N, CA, C and O of each residue as an XYZ file, in Angstrom:
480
protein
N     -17.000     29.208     24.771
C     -18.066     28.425     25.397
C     -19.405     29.074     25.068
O     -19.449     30.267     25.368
N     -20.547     28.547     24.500
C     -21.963     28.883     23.827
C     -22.451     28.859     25.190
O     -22.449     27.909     25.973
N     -22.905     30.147     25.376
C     -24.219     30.137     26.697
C     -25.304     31.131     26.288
O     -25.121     32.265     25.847
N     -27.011     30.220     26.616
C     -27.927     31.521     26.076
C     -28.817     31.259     27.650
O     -29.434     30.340     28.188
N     -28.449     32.628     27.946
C     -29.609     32.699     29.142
C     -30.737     33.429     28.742
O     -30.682     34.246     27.823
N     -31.872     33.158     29.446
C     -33.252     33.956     29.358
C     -33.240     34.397     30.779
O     -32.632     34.066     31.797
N     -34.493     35.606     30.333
C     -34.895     36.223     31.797
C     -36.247     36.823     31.002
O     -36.528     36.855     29.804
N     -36.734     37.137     31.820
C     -38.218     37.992     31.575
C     -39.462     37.042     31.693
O     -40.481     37.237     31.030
N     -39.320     36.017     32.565
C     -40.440     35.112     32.651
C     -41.274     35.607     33.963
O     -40.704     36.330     34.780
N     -42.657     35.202     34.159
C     -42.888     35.470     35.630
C     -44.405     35.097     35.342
O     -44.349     34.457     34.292
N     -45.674     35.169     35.726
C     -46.675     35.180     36.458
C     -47.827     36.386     35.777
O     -47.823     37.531     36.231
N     -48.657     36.035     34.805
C     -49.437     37.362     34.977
C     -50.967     36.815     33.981
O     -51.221     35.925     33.170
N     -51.758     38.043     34.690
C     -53.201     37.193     34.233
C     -53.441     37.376     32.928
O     -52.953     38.224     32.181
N     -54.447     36.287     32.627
C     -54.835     36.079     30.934
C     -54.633     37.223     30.611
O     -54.470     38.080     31.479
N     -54.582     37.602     28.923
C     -54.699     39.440     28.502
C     -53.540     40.245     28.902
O     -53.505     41.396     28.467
N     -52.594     39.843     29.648
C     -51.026     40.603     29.872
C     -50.505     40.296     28.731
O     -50.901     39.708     27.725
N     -49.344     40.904     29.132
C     -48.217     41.055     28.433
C     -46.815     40.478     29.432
O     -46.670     40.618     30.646
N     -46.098     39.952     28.664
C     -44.553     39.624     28.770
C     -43.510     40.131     27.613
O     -43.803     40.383     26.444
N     -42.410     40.206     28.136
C     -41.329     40.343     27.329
C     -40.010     39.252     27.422
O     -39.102     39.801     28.048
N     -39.741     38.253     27.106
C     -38.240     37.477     27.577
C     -37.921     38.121     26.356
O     -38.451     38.662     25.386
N     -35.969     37.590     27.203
C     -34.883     38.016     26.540
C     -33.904     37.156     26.586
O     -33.845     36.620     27.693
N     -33.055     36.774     25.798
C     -31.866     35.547     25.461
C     -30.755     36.198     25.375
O     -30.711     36.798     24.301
N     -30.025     36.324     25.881
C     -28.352     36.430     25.926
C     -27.537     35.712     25.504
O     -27.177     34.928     26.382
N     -26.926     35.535     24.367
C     -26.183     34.853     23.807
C     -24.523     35.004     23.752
O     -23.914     35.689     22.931
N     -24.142     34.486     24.442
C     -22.137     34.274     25.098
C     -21.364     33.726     24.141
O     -22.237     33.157     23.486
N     -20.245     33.468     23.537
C     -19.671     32.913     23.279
C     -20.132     32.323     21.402
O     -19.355     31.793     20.609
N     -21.494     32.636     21.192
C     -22.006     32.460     19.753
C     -22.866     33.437     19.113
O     -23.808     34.145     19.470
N     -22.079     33.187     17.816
C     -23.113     34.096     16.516
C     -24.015     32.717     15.809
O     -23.696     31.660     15.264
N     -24.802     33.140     16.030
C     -25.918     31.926     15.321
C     -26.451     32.399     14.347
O     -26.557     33.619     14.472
N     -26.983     31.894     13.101
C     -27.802     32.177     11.820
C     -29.066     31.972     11.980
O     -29.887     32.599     11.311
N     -29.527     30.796     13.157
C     -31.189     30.561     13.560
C     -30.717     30.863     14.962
O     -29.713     30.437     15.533
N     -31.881     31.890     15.504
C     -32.624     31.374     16.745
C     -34.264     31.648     16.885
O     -34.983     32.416     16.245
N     -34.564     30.766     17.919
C     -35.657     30.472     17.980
C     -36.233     29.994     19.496
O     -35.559     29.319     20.275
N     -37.705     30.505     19.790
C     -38.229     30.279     21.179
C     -38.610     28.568     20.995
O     -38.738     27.934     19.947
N     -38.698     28.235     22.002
C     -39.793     26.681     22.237
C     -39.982     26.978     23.580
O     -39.466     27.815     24.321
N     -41.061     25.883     23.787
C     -41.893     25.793     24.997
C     -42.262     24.161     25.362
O     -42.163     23.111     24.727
N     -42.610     24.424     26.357
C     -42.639     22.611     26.734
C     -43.528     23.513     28.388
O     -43.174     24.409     29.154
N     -44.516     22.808     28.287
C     -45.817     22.623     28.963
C     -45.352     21.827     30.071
O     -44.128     21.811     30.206
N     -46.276     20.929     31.187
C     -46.197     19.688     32.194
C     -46.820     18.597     31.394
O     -47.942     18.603     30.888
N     -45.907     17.648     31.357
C     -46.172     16.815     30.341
C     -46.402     16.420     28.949
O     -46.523     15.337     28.378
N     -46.423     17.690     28.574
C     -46.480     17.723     27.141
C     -44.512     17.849     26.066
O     -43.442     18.042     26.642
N     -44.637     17.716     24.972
C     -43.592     17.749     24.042
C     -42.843     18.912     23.707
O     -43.616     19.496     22.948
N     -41.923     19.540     23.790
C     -40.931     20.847     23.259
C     -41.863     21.036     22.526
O     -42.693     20.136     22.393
N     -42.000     22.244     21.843
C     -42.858     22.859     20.641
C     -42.184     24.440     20.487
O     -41.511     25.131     21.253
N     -42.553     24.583     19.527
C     -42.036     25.339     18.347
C     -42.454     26.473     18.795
O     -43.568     26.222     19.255
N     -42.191     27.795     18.971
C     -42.755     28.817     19.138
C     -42.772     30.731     18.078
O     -43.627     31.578     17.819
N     -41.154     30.529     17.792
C     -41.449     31.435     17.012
C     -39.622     31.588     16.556
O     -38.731     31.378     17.379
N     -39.408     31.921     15.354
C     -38.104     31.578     15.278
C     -37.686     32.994     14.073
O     -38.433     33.617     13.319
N     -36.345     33.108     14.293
C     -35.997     34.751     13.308
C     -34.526     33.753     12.729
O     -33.818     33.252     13.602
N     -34.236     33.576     11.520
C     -33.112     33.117     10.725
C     -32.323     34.371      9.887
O     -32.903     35.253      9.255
N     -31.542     34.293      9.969
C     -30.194     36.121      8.986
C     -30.888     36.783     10.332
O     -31.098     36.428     11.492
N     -31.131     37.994      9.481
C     -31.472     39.228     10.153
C     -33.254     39.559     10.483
O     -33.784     40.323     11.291
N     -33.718     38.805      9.673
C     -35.357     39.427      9.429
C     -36.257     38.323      9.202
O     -37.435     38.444      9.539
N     -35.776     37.099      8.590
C     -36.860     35.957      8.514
C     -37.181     35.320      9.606
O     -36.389     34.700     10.316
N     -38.631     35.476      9.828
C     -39.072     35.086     11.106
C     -40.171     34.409     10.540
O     -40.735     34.812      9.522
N     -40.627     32.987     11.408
C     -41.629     32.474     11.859
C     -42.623     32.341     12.905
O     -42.378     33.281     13.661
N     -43.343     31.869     13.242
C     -44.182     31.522     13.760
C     -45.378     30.402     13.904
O     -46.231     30.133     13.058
N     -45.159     29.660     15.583
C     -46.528     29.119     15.309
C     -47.932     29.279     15.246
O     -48.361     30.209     15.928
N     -49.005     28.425     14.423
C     -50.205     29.365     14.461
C     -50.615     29.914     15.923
O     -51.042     31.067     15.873
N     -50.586     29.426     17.027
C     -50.970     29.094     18.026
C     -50.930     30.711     18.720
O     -51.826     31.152     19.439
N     -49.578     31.530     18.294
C     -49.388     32.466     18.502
C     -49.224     33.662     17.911
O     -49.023     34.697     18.547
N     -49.307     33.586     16.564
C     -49.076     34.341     15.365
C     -50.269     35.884     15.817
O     -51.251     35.663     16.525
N     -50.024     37.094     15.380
C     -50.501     38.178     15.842
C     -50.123     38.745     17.114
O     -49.900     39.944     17.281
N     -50.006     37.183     18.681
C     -50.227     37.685     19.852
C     -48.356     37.862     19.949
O     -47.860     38.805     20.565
N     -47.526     36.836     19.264
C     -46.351     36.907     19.764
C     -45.303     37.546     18.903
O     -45.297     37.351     17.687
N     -44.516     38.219     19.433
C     -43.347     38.912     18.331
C     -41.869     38.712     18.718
O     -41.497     38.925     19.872
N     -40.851     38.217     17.548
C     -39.527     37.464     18.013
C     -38.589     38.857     16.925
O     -38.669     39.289     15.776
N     -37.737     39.123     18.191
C     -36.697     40.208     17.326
C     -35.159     40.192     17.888
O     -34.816     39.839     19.017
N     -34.571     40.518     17.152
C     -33.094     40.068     17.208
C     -32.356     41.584     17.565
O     -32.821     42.653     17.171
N     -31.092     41.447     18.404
C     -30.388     42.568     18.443
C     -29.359     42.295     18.642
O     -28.753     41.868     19.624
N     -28.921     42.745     16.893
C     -27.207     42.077     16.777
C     -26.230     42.637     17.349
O     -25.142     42.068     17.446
N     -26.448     43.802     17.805
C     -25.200     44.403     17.954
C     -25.236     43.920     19.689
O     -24.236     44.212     20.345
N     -26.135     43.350     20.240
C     -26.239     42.928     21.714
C     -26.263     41.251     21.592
O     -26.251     40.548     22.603
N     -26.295     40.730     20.320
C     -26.620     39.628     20.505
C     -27.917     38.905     21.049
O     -27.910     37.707     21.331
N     -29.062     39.737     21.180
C     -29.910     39.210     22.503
C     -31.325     38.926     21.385
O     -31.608     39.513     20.342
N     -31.812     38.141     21.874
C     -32.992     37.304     21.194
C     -34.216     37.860     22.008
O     -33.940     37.827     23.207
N     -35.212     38.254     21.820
C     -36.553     38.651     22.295
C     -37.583     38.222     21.693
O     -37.694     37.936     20.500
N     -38.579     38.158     22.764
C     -40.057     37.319     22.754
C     -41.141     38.260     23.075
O     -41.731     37.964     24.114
N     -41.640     39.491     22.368
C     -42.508     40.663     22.723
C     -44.020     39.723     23.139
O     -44.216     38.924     22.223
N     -44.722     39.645     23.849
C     -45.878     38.410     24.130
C     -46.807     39.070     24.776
O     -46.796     39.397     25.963
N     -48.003     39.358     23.599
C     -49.181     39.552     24.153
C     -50.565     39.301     24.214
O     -50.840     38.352     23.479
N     -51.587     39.785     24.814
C     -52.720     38.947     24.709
C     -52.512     37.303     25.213
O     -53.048     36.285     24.775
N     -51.567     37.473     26.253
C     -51.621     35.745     27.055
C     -52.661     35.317     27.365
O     -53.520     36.116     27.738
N     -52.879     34.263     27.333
C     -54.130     33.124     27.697
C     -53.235     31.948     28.446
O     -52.025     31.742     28.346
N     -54.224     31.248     29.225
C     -53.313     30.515     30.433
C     -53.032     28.838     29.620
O     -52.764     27.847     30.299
N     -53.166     28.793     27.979
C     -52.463     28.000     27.256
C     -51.343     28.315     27.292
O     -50.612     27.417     26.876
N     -50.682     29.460     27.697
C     -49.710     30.089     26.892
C     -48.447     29.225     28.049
O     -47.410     28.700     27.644
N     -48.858     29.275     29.370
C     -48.102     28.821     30.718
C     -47.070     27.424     30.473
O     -47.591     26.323     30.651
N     -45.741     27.486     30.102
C     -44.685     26.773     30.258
C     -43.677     27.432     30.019
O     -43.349     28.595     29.785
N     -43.083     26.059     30.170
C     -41.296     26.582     30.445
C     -40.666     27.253     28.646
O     -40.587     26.550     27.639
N     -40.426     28.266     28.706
C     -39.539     28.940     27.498
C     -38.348     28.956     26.955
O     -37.748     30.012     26.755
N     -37.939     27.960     26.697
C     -36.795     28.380     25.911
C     -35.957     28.792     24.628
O     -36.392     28.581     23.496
N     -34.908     29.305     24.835
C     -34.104     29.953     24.180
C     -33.360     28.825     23.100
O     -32.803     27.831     23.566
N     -33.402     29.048     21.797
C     -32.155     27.705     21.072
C     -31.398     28.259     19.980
O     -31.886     29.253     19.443
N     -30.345     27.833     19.562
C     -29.465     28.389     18.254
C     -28.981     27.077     17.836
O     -28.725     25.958     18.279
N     -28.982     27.973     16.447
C     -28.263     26.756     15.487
C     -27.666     27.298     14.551
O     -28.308     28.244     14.094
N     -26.367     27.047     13.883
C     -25.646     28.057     13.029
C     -26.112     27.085     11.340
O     -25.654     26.321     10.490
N     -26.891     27.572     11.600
C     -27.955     26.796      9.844
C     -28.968     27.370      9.575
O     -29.129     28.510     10.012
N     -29.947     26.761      8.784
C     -31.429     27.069      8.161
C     -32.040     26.862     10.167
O     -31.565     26.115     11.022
N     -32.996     27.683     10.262
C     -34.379     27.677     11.119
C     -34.977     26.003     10.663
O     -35.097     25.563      9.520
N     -35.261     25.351     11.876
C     -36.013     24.337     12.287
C     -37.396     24.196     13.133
O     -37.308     24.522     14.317
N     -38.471     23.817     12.736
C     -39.624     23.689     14.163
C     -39.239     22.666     14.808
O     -39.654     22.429     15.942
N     -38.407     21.927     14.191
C     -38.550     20.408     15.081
C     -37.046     20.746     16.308
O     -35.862     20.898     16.009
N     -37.548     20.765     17.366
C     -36.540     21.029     18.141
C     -35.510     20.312     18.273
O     -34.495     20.885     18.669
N     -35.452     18.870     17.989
C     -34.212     18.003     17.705
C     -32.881     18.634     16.797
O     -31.672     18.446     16.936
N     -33.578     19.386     15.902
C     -32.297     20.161     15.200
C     -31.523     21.308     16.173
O     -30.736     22.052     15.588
N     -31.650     21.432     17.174
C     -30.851     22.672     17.509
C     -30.013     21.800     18.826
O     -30.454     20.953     19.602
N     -28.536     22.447     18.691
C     -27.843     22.114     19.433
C     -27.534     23.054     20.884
O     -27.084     22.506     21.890
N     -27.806     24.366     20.841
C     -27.986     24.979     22.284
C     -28.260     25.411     22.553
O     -28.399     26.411     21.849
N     -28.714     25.481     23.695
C     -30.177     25.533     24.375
C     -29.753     26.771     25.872
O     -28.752     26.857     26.585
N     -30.799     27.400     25.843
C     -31.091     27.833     27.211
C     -31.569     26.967     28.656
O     -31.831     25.785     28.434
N     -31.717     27.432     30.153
C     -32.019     26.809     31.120
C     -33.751     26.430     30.967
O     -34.524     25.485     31.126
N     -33.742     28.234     30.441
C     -35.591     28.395     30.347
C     -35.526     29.675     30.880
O     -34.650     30.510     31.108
N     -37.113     29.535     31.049
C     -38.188     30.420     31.751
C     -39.197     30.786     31.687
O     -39.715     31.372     30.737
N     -39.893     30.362     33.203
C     -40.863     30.172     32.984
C     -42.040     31.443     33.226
O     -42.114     32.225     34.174
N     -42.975     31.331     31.922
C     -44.453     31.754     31.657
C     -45.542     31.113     32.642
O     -45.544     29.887     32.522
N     -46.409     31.553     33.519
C     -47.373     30.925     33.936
C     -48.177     32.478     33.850
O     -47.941     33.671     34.038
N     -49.395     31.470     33.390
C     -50.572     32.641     32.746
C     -51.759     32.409     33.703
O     -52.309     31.366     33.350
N     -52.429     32.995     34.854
C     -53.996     32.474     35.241
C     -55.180     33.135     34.400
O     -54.941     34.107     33.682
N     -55.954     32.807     34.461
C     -57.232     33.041     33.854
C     -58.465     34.065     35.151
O     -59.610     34.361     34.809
């Protein structure tokens, strides 16, 4: 059974720092990758690591955010700094045993979340 939980979400002012983390049960995946989804707004792309080392990023976050893998734990991480209160939605965790996708329709499983809220 595929389960990816996150944790490391919470509350902190513009200019912090966060760390989430993904736990991955039951799967070895070839992509994973963060998304985010705002109040009202669309899933979006956040930062994604494919094998061992190819990683992306969106511009939105590129410099402030860092995505790293730990195989021998399985666990997916989101190093996040320099927040700004754009940054505030729900986070999640996704895998896909293929090529890395931005478009979140390609990935089949998913985390609950967790949530980022940033004040200013």
């Amino acid at each position: 059974q595929v389960q990816l939980v996150e944790s490391g979400g919470g509350s902190v002012q513009a200019g912090g720092s966060l760390r989430l983390s993904c736990a991955a049960y039951g799967y070895t995946s070839y992509c994973m990758a963060w998304f985010r989804q705002g109040p009202g707004k669309e899933r979006q792309d956040v930062a994604s690591i494919e094998g061992s080392d190819l990683t992306t990023y969106a511009d939105s976050v590129k410099g402030r955010f860092t995505i790293s893998k730990d195989n021998a734990k399985n666990t997916l991480y989101l190093q996040m700094n320099s927040l700004k209160p754009e940054d505030t939605a729900m986070y999640y965790c996704a895998a896909r045993w293929a090529g890395c996708s931005r478009d979140y329709r390609a990935f089949g499983h998913w985390g609950r979340g967790t949530q980022v809220t940033v004040s200013s």
